[in-house]
JSON list of C-alpha atoms in Angstrom, two decimals:
[
{"chain": "I", "resi": 1, "resn": "UNK", "atom": "CA", "xyz": [9.18, -22.80, -11.28]},
{"chain": "I", "resi": 2, "resn": "UNK", "atom": "CA", "xyz": [12.30, -24.44, -9.92]},
{"chain": "I", "resi": 3, "resn": "UNK", "atom": "CA", "xyz": [15.16, -22.03, -9.72]},
{"chain": "I", "resi": 4, "resn": "UNK", "atom": "CA", "xyz": [17.24, -19.94, -7.45]},
{"chain": "I", "resi": 5, "resn": "UNK", "atom": "CA", "xyz": [16.03, -16.61, -6.18]},
{"chain": "I", "resi": 6, "resn": "UNK", "atom": "CA", "xyz": [18.93, -14.43, -5.34]},
{"chain": "I", "resi": 7, "resn": "UNK", "atom": "CA", "xyz": [18.17, -10.73, -5.51]},
{"chain": "I", "resi": 8, "resn": "UNK", "atom": "CA", "xyz": [17.34, -8.59, -2.49]},
{"chain": "I", "resi": 9, "resn": "UNK", "atom": "CA", "xyz": [13.65, -8.29, -3.35]},
{"chain": "I", "resi": 10, "resn": "UNK", "atom": "CA", "xyz": [13.22, -12.03, -3.90]},
{"chain": "I", "resi": 11, "resn": "UNK", "atom": "CA", "xyz": [15.10, -13.02, -0.76]},
{"chain": "I", "resi": 12, "resn": "UNK", "atom": "CA", "xyz": [13.03, -10.54, 1.21]},
{"chain": "I", "resi": 13, "resn": "UNK", "atom": "CA", "xyz": [9.83, -12.19, -0.10]},
{"chain": "I", "resi": 14, "resn": "UNK", "atom": "CA", "xyz": [11.20, -15.65, 0.65]},
{"chain": "I", "resi": 15, "resn": "UNK", "atom": "CA", "xyz": [12.04, -14.49, 4.19]},
{"chain": "I", "resi": 16, "resn": "UNK", "atom": "CA", "xyz": [8.50, -13.23, 4.59]},
{"chain": "I", "resi": 17, "resn": "UNK", "atom": "CA", "xyz": [7.08, -16.56, 3.45]},
{"chain": "I", "resi": 18, "resn": "UNK", "atom": "CA", "xyz": [9.43, -19.09, 4.95]},
{"chain": "I", "resi": 19, "resn": "UNK", "atom": "CA", "xyz": [11.49, -17.18, 7.51]},
{"chain": "I", "resi": 20, "resn": "UNK", "atom": "CA", "xyz": [9.85, -19.03, 10.39]},
{"chain": "I", "resi": 21, "resn": "UNK", "atom": "CA", "xyz": [11.50, -22.23, 9.16]},
{"chain": "I", "resi": 22, "resn": "UNK", "atom": "CA", "xyz": [14.96, -20.78, 9.80]},
{"chain": "I", "resi": 23, "resn": "UNK", "atom": "CA", "xyz": [16.65, -20.80, 13.19]},
{"chain": "I", "resi": 24, "resn": "UNK", "atom": "CA", "xyz": [16.16, -17.44, 14.96]},
{"chain": "I", "resi": 25, "resn": "UNK", "atom": "CA", "xyz": [19.86, -16.72, 14.44]},
{"chain": "I", "resi": 26, "resn": "UNK", "atom": "CA", "xyz": [19.77, -17.33, 10.69]},
{"chain": "I", "resi": 27, "resn": "UNK", "atom": "CA", "xyz": [16.57, -15.33, 10.44]},
{"chain": "I", "resi": 28, "resn": "UNK", "atom": "CA", "xyz": [18.12, -12.43, 12.30]},
{"chain": "I", "resi": 29, "resn": "UNK", "atom": "CA", "xyz": [21.15, -12.33, 10.03]},
{"chain": "I", "resi": 30, "resn": "UNK", "atom": "CA", "xyz": [19.14, -12.47, 6.80]},
{"chain": "I", "resi": 31, "resn": "UNK", "atom": "CA", "xyz": [16.61, -9.98, 8.16]},
{"chain": "I", "resi": 32, "resn": "UNK", "atom": "CA", "xyz": [19.37, -7.49, 8.98]},
{"chain": "I", "resi": 33, "resn": "UNK", "atom": "CA", "xyz": [20.96, -7.90, 5.56]},
{"chain": "I", "resi": 34, "resn": "UNK", "atom": "CA", "xyz": [17.92, -8.09, 3.25]},
{"chain": "I", "resi": 35, "resn": "UNK", "atom": "CA", "xyz": [15.25, -6.14, 5.10]},
{"chain": "I", "resi": 36, "resn": "UNK", "atom": "CA", "xyz": [17.40, -3.61, 6.94]},
{"chain": "I", "resi": 37, "resn": "UNK", "atom": "CA", "xyz": [20.23, -3.15, 4.48]},
{"chain": "I", "resi": 38, "resn": "UNK", "atom": "CA", "xyz": [23.04, -3.97, 6.90]},
{"chain": "I", "resi": 39, "resn": "UNK", "atom": "CA", "xyz": [26.37, -4.79, 5.28]},
{"chain": "I", "resi": 40, "resn": "UNK", "atom": "CA", "xyz": [28.12, -8.06, 6.16]},
{"chain": "I", "resi": 41, "resn": "UNK", "atom": "CA", "xyz": [30.67, -6.07, 8.15]},
{"chain": "I", "resi": 42, "resn": "UNK", "atom": "CA", "xyz": [28.00, -4.28, 10.15]},
{"chain": "I", "resi": 43, "resn": "UNK", "atom": "CA", "xyz": [26.26, -7.57, 10.98]},
{"chain": "I", "resi": 44, "resn": "UNK", "atom": "CA", "xyz": [29.57, -9.13, 11.98]},
{"chain": "I", "resi": 45, "resn": "UNK", "atom": "CA", "xyz": [30.23, -6.24, 14.35]},
{"chain": "I", "resi": 46, "resn": "UNK", "atom": "CA", "xyz": [26.70, -6.23, 15.76]},
{"chain": "I", "resi": 47, "resn": "UNK", "atom": "CA", "xyz": [26.59, -9.98, 16.42]},
{"chain": "I", "resi": 48, "resn": "UNK", "atom": "CA", "xyz": [30.26, -10.26, 17.30]},
{"chain": "I", "resi": 49, "resn": "UNK", "atom": "CA", "xyz": [31.05, -12.93, 14.72]},
{"chain": "I", "resi": 50, "resn": "UNK", "atom": "CA", "xyz": [33.45, -12.96, 11.77]},
{"chain": "I", "resi": 51, "resn": "UNK", "atom": "CA", "xyz": [32.54, -11.46, 8.44]},
{"chain": "I", "resi": 52, "resn": "UNK", "atom": "CA", "xyz": [33.12, -14.89, 6.91]},
{"chain": "I", "resi": 53, "resn": "UNK", "atom": "CA", "xyz": [30.67, -16.35, 9.43]},
{"chain": "I", "resi": 54, "resn": "UNK", "atom": "CA", "xyz": [28.04, -13.84, 8.37]},
{"chain": "I", "resi": 55, "resn": "UNK", "atom": "CA", "xyz": [28.70, -14.69, 4.73]},
{"chain": "I", "resi": 56, "resn": "UNK", "atom": "CA", "xyz": [28.36, -18.43, 5.36]},
{"chain": "I", "resi": 57, "resn": "UNK", "atom": "CA", "xyz": [25.16, -17.98, 7.31]},
{"chain": "I", "resi": 58, "resn": "UNK", "atom": "CA", "xyz": [23.62, -15.85, 4.60]},
{"chain": "I", "resi": 59, "resn": "UNK", "atom": "CA", "xyz": [24.56, -18.43, 2.01]},
{"chain": "I", "resi": 60, "resn": "UNK", "atom": "CA", "xyz": [23.07, -21.24, 4.10]},
{"chain": "I", "resi": 61, "resn": "UNK", "atom": "CA", "xyz": [19.90, -19.29, 4.88]},
{"chain": "I", "resi": 62, "resn": "UNK", "atom": "CA", "xyz": [19.33, -18.46, 1.22]},
{"chain": "I", "resi": 63, "resn": "UNK", "atom": "CA", "xyz": [19.81, -22.12, 0.27]},
{"chain": "I", "resi": 64, "resn": "UNK", "atom": "CA", "xyz": [17.21, -23.23, 2.84]},
{"chain": "I", "resi": 65, "resn": "UNK", "atom": "CA", "xyz": [14.71, -20.60, 1.67]},
{"chain": "I", "resi": 66, "resn": "UNK", "atom": "CA", "xyz": [15.20, -21.51, -1.98]},
{"chain": "I", "resi": 67, "resn": "UNK", "atom": "CA", "xyz": [14.88, -25.21, -1.22]},
{"chain": "I", "resi": 68, "resn": "UNK", "atom": "CA", "xyz": [11.58, -24.57, 0.54]},
{"chain": "I", "resi": 69, "resn": "UNK", "atom": "CA", "xyz": [10.24, -22.57, -2.39]},
{"chain": "I", "resi": 70, "resn": "UNK", "atom": "CA", "xyz": [11.41, -25.18, -4.87]},
{"chain": "I", "resi": 71, "resn": "UNK", "atom": "CA", "xyz": [9.55, -27.82, -2.87]},
{"chain": "I", "resi": 72, "resn": "UNK", "atom": "CA", "xyz": [6.39, -25.90, -2.03]},
{"chain": "I", "resi": 73, "resn": "UNK", "atom": "CA", "xyz": [6.13, -23.18, -4.67]},
{"chain": "I", "resi": 74, "resn": "UNK", "atom": "CA", "xyz": [3.83, -21.09, -2.47]},
{"chain": "I", "resi": 75, "resn": "UNK", "atom": "CA", "xyz": [5.54, -17.77, -3.14]},
{"chain": "I", "resi": 76, "resn": "UNK", "atom": "CA", "xyz": [5.19, -18.41, -6.85]},
{"chain": "I", "resi": 77, "resn": "UNK", "atom": "CA", "xyz": [1.51, -19.29, -6.32]},
{"chain": "I", "resi": 78, "resn": "UNK", "atom": "CA", "xyz": [1.02, -15.95, -4.55]},
{"chain": "I", "resi": 79, "resn": "UNK", "atom": "CA", "xyz": [2.91, -13.97, -7.15]},
{"chain": "I", "resi": 80, "resn": "UNK", "atom": "CA", "xyz": [0.70, -15.47, -9.86]},
{"chain": "I", "resi": 81, "resn": "UNK", "atom": "CA", "xyz": [-2.39, -14.41, -7.91]},
{"chain": "I", "resi": 82, "resn": "UNK", "atom": "CA", "xyz": [-0.93, -10.95, -7.62]},
{"chain": "I", "resi": 83, "resn": "UNK", "atom": "CA", "xyz": [-0.40, -10.79, -11.38]},
{"chain": "I", "resi": 84, "resn": "UNK", "atom": "CA", "xyz": [-4.00, -11.87, -11.97]},
{"chain": "I", "resi": 85, "resn": "UNK", "atom": "CA", "xyz": [-5.26, -9.21, -9.57]},
{"chain": "I", "resi": 86, "resn": "UNK", "atom": "CA", "xyz": [-3.14, -6.57, -11.34]},
{"chain": "I", "resi": 87, "resn": "UNK", "atom": "CA", "xyz": [-4.61, -7.47, -14.71]},
{"chain": "I", "resi": 88, "resn": "UNK", "atom": "CA", "xyz": [-8.13, -7.34, -13.20]},
{"chain": "I", "resi": 89, "resn": "UNK", "atom": "CA", "xyz": [-7.40, -3.84, -11.93]},
{"chain": "I", "resi": 90, "resn": "UNK", "atom": "CA", "xyz": [-6.63, -2.77, -15.49]},
{"chain": "I", "resi": 91, "resn": "UNK", "atom": "CA", "xyz": [-9.96, -4.19, -16.66]},
{"chain": "I", "resi": 92, "resn": "UNK", "atom": "CA", "xyz": [-11.83, -2.25, -13.97]},
{"chain": "I", "resi": 93, "resn": "UNK", "atom": "CA", "xyz": [-10.01, 0.93, -14.88]},
{"chain": "I", "resi": 94, "resn": "UNK", "atom": "CA", "xyz": [-11.03, 0.46, -18.51]},
{"chain": "I", "resi": 95, "resn": "UNK", "atom": "CA", "xyz": [-14.74, 0.48, -17.75]},
{"chain": "I", "resi": 96, "resn": "UNK", "atom": "CA", "xyz": [-16.31, 3.71, -19.00]},
{"chain": "I", "resi": 97, "resn": "UNK", "atom": "CA", "xyz": [-17.66, 5.21, -15.81]},
{"chain": "I", "resi": 98, "resn": "UNK", "atom": "CA", "xyz": [-19.43, 8.07, -17.63]},
{"chain": "I", "resi": 99, "resn": "UNK", "atom": "CA", "xyz": [-22.45, 5.87, -18.25]},
{"chain": "I", "resi": 100, "resn": "UNK", "atom": "CA", "xyz": [-22.79, 4.63, -14.70]},
{"chain": "I", "resi": 101, "resn": "UNK", "atom": "CA", "xyz": [-25.21, 5.83, -12.04]},
{"chain": "I", "resi": 102, "resn": "UNK", "atom": "CA", "xyz": [-24.08, 6.95, -8.57]},
{"chain": "I", "resi": 103, "resn": "UNK", "atom": "CA", "xyz": [-24.65, 3.53, -7.01]},
{"chain": "I", "resi": 104, "resn": "UNK", "atom": "CA", "xyz": [-22.70, 1.68, -9.68]},
{"chain": "I", "resi": 105, "resn": "UNK", "atom": "CA", "xyz": [-19.88, 4.20, -9.48]},
{"chain": "I", "resi": 106, "resn": "UNK", "atom": "CA", "xyz": [-19.60, 3.37, -5.80]},
{"chain": "I", "resi": 107, "resn": "UNK", "atom": "CA", "xyz": [-19.52, -0.36, -6.58]},
{"chain": "I", "resi": 108, "resn": "UNK", "atom": "CA", "xyz": [-16.80, 0.24, -9.13]},
{"chain": "I", "resi": 109, "resn": "UNK", "atom": "CA", "xyz": [-14.82, 2.24, -6.63]},
{"chain": "I", "resi": 110, "resn": "UNK", "atom": "CA", "xyz": [-15.26, -0.47, -4.00]},
{"chain": "I", "resi": 111, "resn": "UNK", "atom": "CA", "xyz": [-14.04, -2.97, -6.57]},
{"chain": "I", "resi": 112, "resn": "UNK", "atom": "CA", "xyz": [-10.92, -0.97, -7.33]},
{"chain": "I", "resi": 113, "resn": "UNK", "atom": "CA", "xyz": [-10.08, -0.60, -3.67]},
{"chain": "I", "resi": 114, "resn": "UNK", "atom": "CA", "xyz": [-10.73, -4.30, -3.05]},
{"chain": "I", "resi": 115, "resn": "UNK", "atom": "CA", "xyz": [-8.46, -5.42, -5.87]},
{"chain": "I", "resi": 116, "resn": "UNK", "atom": "CA", "xyz": [-5.73, -2.98, -4.80]},
{"chain": "I", "resi": 117, "resn": "UNK", "atom": "CA", "xyz": [-6.03, -4.33, -1.28]},
{"chain": "I", "resi": 118, "resn": "UNK", "atom": "CA", "xyz": [-5.54, -7.88, -2.58]},
{"chain": "I", "resi": 119, "resn": "UNK", "atom": "CA", "xyz": [-2.49, -6.81, -4.56]},
{"chain": "I", "resi": 120, "resn": "UNK", "atom": "CA", "xyz": [-0.96, -5.02, -1.56]},
{"chain": "I", "resi": 121, "resn": "UNK", "atom": "CA", "xyz": [-1.58, -7.85, 0.87]},
{"chain": "I", "resi": 122, "resn": "UNK", "atom": "CA", "xyz": [0.56, -10.27, -1.11]},
{"chain": "Y", "resi": 1, "resn": "UNK", "atom": "CA", "xyz": [-4.42, -18.42, 13.40]},
{"chain": "Y", "resi": 2, "resn": "UNK", "atom": "CA", "xyz": [-2.75, -21.07, 15.49]},
{"chain": "Y", "resi": 3, "resn": "UNK", "atom": "CA", "xyz": [-4.89, -24.13, 15.83]},
{"chain": "Y", "resi": 4, "resn": "UNK", "atom": "CA", "xyz": [-5.39, -27.63, 14.66]},
{"chain": "Y", "resi": 5, "resn": "UNK", "atom": "CA", "xyz": [-7.02, -28.42, 11.38]},
{"chain": "Y", "resi": 6, "resn": "UNK", "atom": "CA", "xyz": [-8.57, -31.80, 11.49]},
{"chain": "Y", "resi": 7, "resn": "UNK", "atom": "CA", "xyz": [-11.44, -32.27, 9.07]},
{"chain": "Y", "resi": 8, "resn": "UNK", "atom": "CA", "xyz": [-11.10, -33.96, 5.69]},
{"chain": "Y", "resi": 9, "resn": "UNK", "atom": "CA", "xyz": [-11.39, -30.74, 3.72]},
{"chain": "Y", "resi": 10, "resn": "UNK", "atom": "CA", "xyz": [-8.79, -28.93, 5.84]},
{"chain": "Y", "resi": 11, "resn": "UNK", "atom": "CA", "xyz": [-6.30, -31.80, 5.78]},
{"chain": "Y", "resi": 12, "resn": "UNK", "atom": "CA", "xyz": [-6.74, -32.05, 2.04]},
{"chain": "Y", "resi": 13, "resn": "UNK", "atom": "CA", "xyz": [-5.85, -28.35, 1.71]},
{"chain": "Y", "resi": 14, "resn": "UNK", "atom": "CA", "xyz": [-2.88, -28.74, 4.04]},
{"chain": "Y", "resi": 15, "resn": "UNK", "atom": "CA", "xyz": [-1.68, -31.69, 1.95]},
{"chain": "Y", "resi": 16, "resn": "UNK", "atom": "CA", "xyz": [-1.97, -29.57, -1.17]},
{"chain": "Y", "resi": 17, "resn": "UNK", "atom": "CA", "xyz": [0.08, -26.80, 0.44]},
{"chain": "Y", "resi": 18, "resn": "UNK", "atom": "CA", "xyz": [2.68, -28.67, 2.46]},
{"chain": "Y", "resi": 19, "resn": "UNK", "atom": "CA", "xyz": [2.51, -32.27, 1.24]},
{"chain": "Y", "resi": 20, "resn": "UNK", "atom": "CA", "xyz": [5.95, -32.02, -0.35]},
{"chain": "Y", "resi": 21, "resn": "UNK", "atom": "CA", "xyz": [7.43, -31.62, 3.12]},
{"chain": "Y", "resi": 22, "resn": "UNK", "atom": "CA", "xyz": [6.27, -35.10, 4.11]},
{"chain": "Y", "resi": 23, "resn": "UNK", "atom": "CA", "xyz": [8.16, -38.28, 3.28]},
{"chain": "Y", "resi": 24, "resn": "UNK", "atom": "CA", "xyz": [6.74, -39.92, 0.13]},
{"chain": "Y", "resi": 25, "resn": "UNK", "atom": "CA", "xyz": [5.37, -42.74, 2.31]},
{"chain": "Y", "resi": 26, "resn": "UNK", "atom": "CA", "xyz": [3.51, -40.40, 4.69]},
{"chain": "Y", "resi": 27, "resn": "UNK", "atom": "CA", "xyz": [2.24, -38.38, 1.74]},
{"chain": "Y", "resi": 28, "resn": "UNK", "atom": "CA", "xyz": [0.95, -41.53, 0.05]},
{"chain": "Y", "resi": 29, "resn": "UNK", "atom": "CA", "xyz": [-0.97, -42.64, 3.14]},
{"chain": "Y", "resi": 30, "resn": "UNK", "atom": "CA", "xyz": [-2.57, -39.26, 3.76]},
{"chain": "Y", "resi": 31, "resn": "UNK", "atom": "CA", "xyz": [-3.33, -38.82, 0.06]},
{"chain": "Y", "resi": 32, "resn": "UNK", "atom": "CA", "xyz": [-5.11, -42.19, -0.07]},
{"chain": "Y", "resi": 33, "resn": "UNK", "atom": "CA", "xyz": [-7.13, -41.40, 3.04]},
{"chain": "Y", "resi": 34, "resn": "UNK", "atom": "CA", "xyz": [-8.00, -37.72, 2.57]},
{"chain": "Y", "resi": 35, "resn": "UNK", "atom": "CA", "xyz": [-8.00, -37.27, -1.19]},
{"chain": "Y", "resi": 36, "resn": "UNK", "atom": "CA", "xyz": [-9.10, -40.72, -2.30]},
{"chain": "Y", "resi": 37, "resn": "UNK", "atom": "CA", "xyz": [-11.37, -41.71, 0.56]},
{"chain": "Y", "resi": 38, "resn": "UNK", "atom": "CA", "xyz": [-9.61, -44.98, 1.40]},
{"chain": "Y", "resi": 39, "resn": "UNK", "atom": "CA", "xyz": [-10.42, -46.41, 4.82]},
{"chain": "Y", "resi": 40, "resn": "UNK", "atom": "CA", "xyz": [-7.58, -47.24, 7.22]},
{"chain": "Y", "resi": 41, "resn": "UNK", "atom": "CA", "xyz": [-8.23, -50.94, 6.58]},
{"chain": "Y", "resi": 42, "resn": "UNK", "atom": "CA", "xyz": [-8.01, -50.50, 2.83]},
{"chain": "Y", "resi": 43, "resn": "UNK", "atom": "CA", "xyz": [-4.74, -48.60, 3.11]},
{"chain": "Y", "resi": 44, "resn": "UNK", "atom": "CA", "xyz": [-3.34, -51.25, 5.47]},
{"chain": "Y", "resi": 45, "resn": "UNK", "atom": "CA", "xyz": [-4.18, -53.95, 2.95]},
{"chain": "Y", "resi": 46, "resn": "UNK", "atom": "CA", "xyz": [-2.85, -52.00, -0.02]},
{"chain": "Y", "resi": 47, "resn": "UNK", "atom": "CA", "xyz": [0.47, -51.13, 1.63]},
{"chain": "Y", "resi": 48, "resn": "UNK", "atom": "CA", "xyz": [0.75, -54.37, 3.54]},
{"chain": "Y", "resi": 49, "resn": "UNK", "atom": "CA", "xyz": [1.11, -52.73, 6.97]},
{"chain": "Y", "resi": 50, "resn": "UNK", "atom": "CA", "xyz": [-1.02, -52.95, 10.11]},
{"chain": "Y", "resi": 51, "resn": "UNK", "atom": "CA", "xyz": [-4.14, -50.87, 10.55]},
{"chain": "Y", "resi": 52, "resn": "UNK", "atom": "CA", "xyz": [-2.50, -49.41, 13.67]},
{"chain": "Y", "resi": 53, "resn": "UNK", "atom": "CA", "xyz": [0.52, -48.46, 11.59]},
{"chain": "Y", "resi": 54, "resn": "UNK", "atom": "CA", "xyz": [-1.72, -46.60, 9.15]},
{"chain": "Y", "resi": 55, "resn": "UNK", "atom": "CA", "xyz": [-3.42, -44.84, 12.05]},
{"chain": "Y", "resi": 56, "resn": "UNK", "atom": "CA", "xyz": [-0.11, -43.77, 13.58]},
{"chain": "Y", "resi": 57, "resn": "UNK", "atom": "CA", "xyz": [1.19, -42.50, 10.24]},
{"chain": "Y", "resi": 58, "resn": "UNK", "atom": "CA", "xyz": [-1.93, -40.46, 9.63]},
{"chain": "Y", "resi": 59, "resn": "UNK", "atom": "CA", "xyz": [-1.67, -38.96, 13.09]},
{"chain": "Y", "resi": 60, "resn": "UNK", "atom": "CA", "xyz": [1.99, -38.11, 12.55]},
{"chain": "Y", "resi": 61, "resn": "UNK", "atom": "CA", "xyz": [1.39, -36.68, 9.09]},
{"chain": "Y", "resi": 62, "resn": "UNK", "atom": "CA", "xyz": [-1.44, -34.46, 10.32]},
{"chain": "Y", "resi": 63, "resn": "UNK", "atom": "CA", "xyz": [0.73, -33.20, 13.17]},
{"chain": "Y", "resi": 64, "resn": "UNK", "atom": "CA", "xyz": [3.53, -32.25, 10.75]},
{"chain": "Y", "resi": 65, "resn": "UNK", "atom": "CA", "xyz": [1.11, -30.47, 8.39]},
{"chain": "Y", "resi": 66, "resn": "UNK", "atom": "CA", "xyz": [-0.50, -28.55, 11.23]},
{"chain": "Y", "resi": 67, "resn": "UNK", "atom": "CA", "xyz": [2.86, -27.59, 12.66]},
{"chain": "Y", "resi": 68, "resn": "UNK", "atom": "CA", "xyz": [3.90, -26.19, 9.28]},
{"chain": "Y", "resi": 69, "resn": "UNK", "atom": "CA", "xyz": [0.71, -24.16, 8.99]},
{"chain": "Y", "resi": 70, "resn": "UNK", "atom": "CA", "xyz": [1.03, -22.88, 12.53]},
{"chain": "Y", "resi": 71, "resn": "UNK", "atom": "CA", "xyz": [4.56, -21.74, 11.72]},
{"chain": "Y", "resi": 72, "resn": "UNK", "atom": "CA", "xyz": [4.01, -20.34, 8.23]},
{"chain": "Y", "resi": 73, "resn": "UNK", "atom": "CA", "xyz": [0.29, -19.54, 8.05]},
{"chain": "Y", "resi": 74, "resn": "UNK", "atom": "CA", "xyz": [0.36, -19.62, 4.24]},
{"chain": "Y", "resi": 75, "resn": "UNK", "atom": "CA", "xyz": [-2.86, -21.61, 3.84]},
{"chain": "Y", "resi": 76, "resn": "UNK", "atom": "CA", "xyz": [-4.62, -19.09, 6.05]},
{"chain": "Y", "resi": 77, "resn": "UNK", "atom": "CA", "xyz": [-3.13, -16.28, 3.96]},
{"chain": "Y", "resi": 78, "resn": "UNK", "atom": "CA", "xyz": [-4.55, -17.90, 0.83]},
{"chain": "Y", "resi": 79, "resn": "UNK", "atom": "CA", "xyz": [-7.95, -18.53, 2.35]},
{"chain": "Y", "resi": 80, "resn": "UNK", "atom": "CA", "xyz": [-8.19, -14.87, 3.30]},
{"chain": "Y", "resi": 81, "resn": "UNK", "atom": "CA", "xyz": [-7.38, -13.88, -0.29]},
{"chain": "Y", "resi": 82, "resn": "UNK", "atom": "CA", "xyz": [-10.07, -16.27, -1.46]},
{"chain": "Y", "resi": 83, "resn": "UNK", "atom": "CA", "xyz": [-12.60, -14.64, 0.86]},
{"chain": "Y", "resi": 84, "resn": "UNK", "atom": "CA", "xyz": [-11.67, -11.20, -0.44]},
{"chain": "Y", "resi": 85, "resn": "UNK", "atom": "CA", "xyz": [-12.05, -12.39, -4.04]},
{"chain": "Y", "resi": 86, "resn": "UNK", "atom": "CA", "xyz": [-15.48, -13.87, -3.20]},
{"chain": "Y", "resi": 87, "resn": "UNK", "atom": "CA", "xyz": [-16.68, -10.58, -1.76]},
{"chain": "Y", "resi": 88, "resn": "UNK", "atom": "CA", "xyz": [-15.37, -8.75, -4.86]},
{"chain": "Y", "resi": 89, "resn": "UNK", "atom": "CA", "xyz": [-17.38, -11.12, -7.04]},
{"chain": "Y", "resi": 90, "resn": "UNK", "atom": "CA", "xyz": [-20.53, -10.08, -5.20]},
{"chain": "Y", "resi": 91, "resn": "UNK", "atom": "CA", "xyz": [-19.71, -6.41, -5.83]},
{"chain": "Y", "resi": 92, "resn": "UNK", "atom": "CA", "xyz": [-19.28, -7.09, -9.55]},
{"chain": "Y", "resi": 93, "resn": "UNK", "atom": "CA", "xyz": [-22.55, -8.99, -9.69]},
{"chain": "Y", "resi": 94, "resn": "UNK", "atom": "CA", "xyz": [-24.32, -6.06, -8.07]},
{"chain": "Y", "resi": 95, "resn": "UNK", "atom": "CA", "xyz": [-23.37, -3.62, -10.80]},
{"chain": "Y", "resi": 96, "resn": "UNK", "atom": "CA", "xyz": [-26.43, -2.75, -12.86]},
{"chain": "Y", "resi": 97, "resn": "UNK", "atom": "CA", "xyz": [-25.42, -3.95, -16.31]},
{"chain": "Y", "resi": 98, "resn": "UNK", "atom": "CA", "xyz": [-28.52, -2.50, -17.99]},
{"chain": "Y", "resi": 99, "resn": "UNK", "atom": "CA", "xyz": [-26.83, 0.87, -18.34]},
{"chain": "Y", "resi": 100, "resn": "UNK", "atom": "CA", "xyz": [-23.61, -0.43, -19.81]},
{"chain": "Y", "resi": 101, "resn": "UNK", "atom": "CA", "xyz": [-22.53, -0.42, -23.44]},
{"chain": "Y", "resi": 102, "resn": "UNK", "atom": "CA", "xyz": [-21.38, -3.55, -25.26]},
{"chain": "Y", "resi": 103, "resn": "UNK", "atom": "CA", "xyz": [-17.71, -2.91, -24.60]},
{"chain": "Y", "resi": 104, "resn": "UNK", "atom": "CA", "xyz": [-18.21, -2.33, -20.87]},
{"chain": "Y", "resi": 105, "resn": "UNK", "atom": "CA", "xyz": [-20.39, -5.42, -20.63]},
{"chain": "Y", "resi": 106, "resn": "UNK", "atom": "CA", "xyz": [-17.51, -7.41, -22.03]},
{"chain": "Y", "resi": 107, "resn": "UNK", "atom": "CA", "xyz": [-15.13, -5.86, -19.49]},
{"chain": "Y", "resi": 108, "resn": "UNK", "atom": "CA", "xyz": [-17.54, -6.72, -16.71]},
{"chain": "Y", "resi": 109, "resn": "UNK", "atom": "CA", "xyz": [-17.77, -10.28, -17.95]},
{"chain": "Y", "resi": 110, "resn": "UNK", "atom": "CA", "xyz": [-13.98, -10.54, -18.17]},
{"chain": "Y", "resi": 111, "resn": "UNK", "atom": "CA", "xyz": [-13.82, -9.25, -14.62]},
{"chain": "Y", "resi": 112, "resn": "UNK", "atom": "CA", "xyz": [-16.26, -11.87, -13.36]},
{"chain": "Y", "resi": 113, "resn": "UNK", "atom": "CA", "xyz": [-14.38, -14.66, -15.06]},
{"chain": "Y", "resi": 114, "resn": "UNK", "atom": "CA", "xyz": [-11.05, -13.34, -13.77]},
{"chain": "Y", "resi": 115, "resn": "UNK", "atom": "CA", "xyz": [-12.25, -13.18, -10.18]},
{"chain": "Y", "resi": 116, "resn": "UNK", "atom": "CA", "xyz": [-13.82, -16.65, -10.41]},
{"chain": "Y", "resi": 117, "resn": "UNK", "atom": "CA", "xyz": [-10.55, -17.93, -11.79]},
{"chain": "Y", "resi": 118, "resn": "UNK", "atom": "CA", "xyz": [-8.69, -16.46, -8.80]},
{"chain": "Y", "resi": 119, "resn": "UNK", "atom": "CA", "xyz": [-11.15, -18.06, -6.41]},
{"chain": "Y", "resi": 120, "resn": "UNK", "atom": "CA", "xyz": [-10.85, -21.46, -8.09]},
{"chain": "Y", "resi": 121, "resn": "UNK", "atom": "CA", "xyz": [-7.07, -21.43, -8.26]},
{"chain": "Y", "resi": 122, "resn": "UNK", "atom": "CA", "xyz": [-6.71, -21.27, -4.49]}
]
């Protein structure tokens, strides 16, 4: 998928994946805006730069993050794994546990927790 | 995990993850060596450069790939998911299928295939 991720949730994921490739300053600005819900004005005040400067930095940071994802596609790879795990969870939940013995019920429960853990860790 | 991946299998994985961050030339050299088993001499002949030049390029390429992984840790993230999926597969295989009805057997089979698919796609 080559495209441009632009909403808060997507940028937050991109930051999580590729944030270390940004300069600390760019990372800080995007982190404040996308993970901590600071407005441009609040960031400008906090970092003592102009609102326009904040805007430009955010734009530049987003472009770098999107370029990395368009090159590497690793976030997309993860999101596809997450989708697969979610569909597996549905399969597990469809198994009729009434027929199972105590030991198998425990296995099934372990399975559910394991798959949920995989989904959450992405 | 901050370290240095150096064996053929590891470099091949790093190339798969971060290869697009290399110049096409560096990628080509590492791809020939690590994915296609070319010797340094064979690469030198094929690309019409010195054997030392091939050696230096491989060293540089590996350093870039390792630096990316040490910064981003995305290969490690994937390998951990793969390990989790492998342990889930064992749990599924331990479920006593003798007690299950036809429909649940199919679900269990779908589950096994789904988990194997996740493992293979990493």
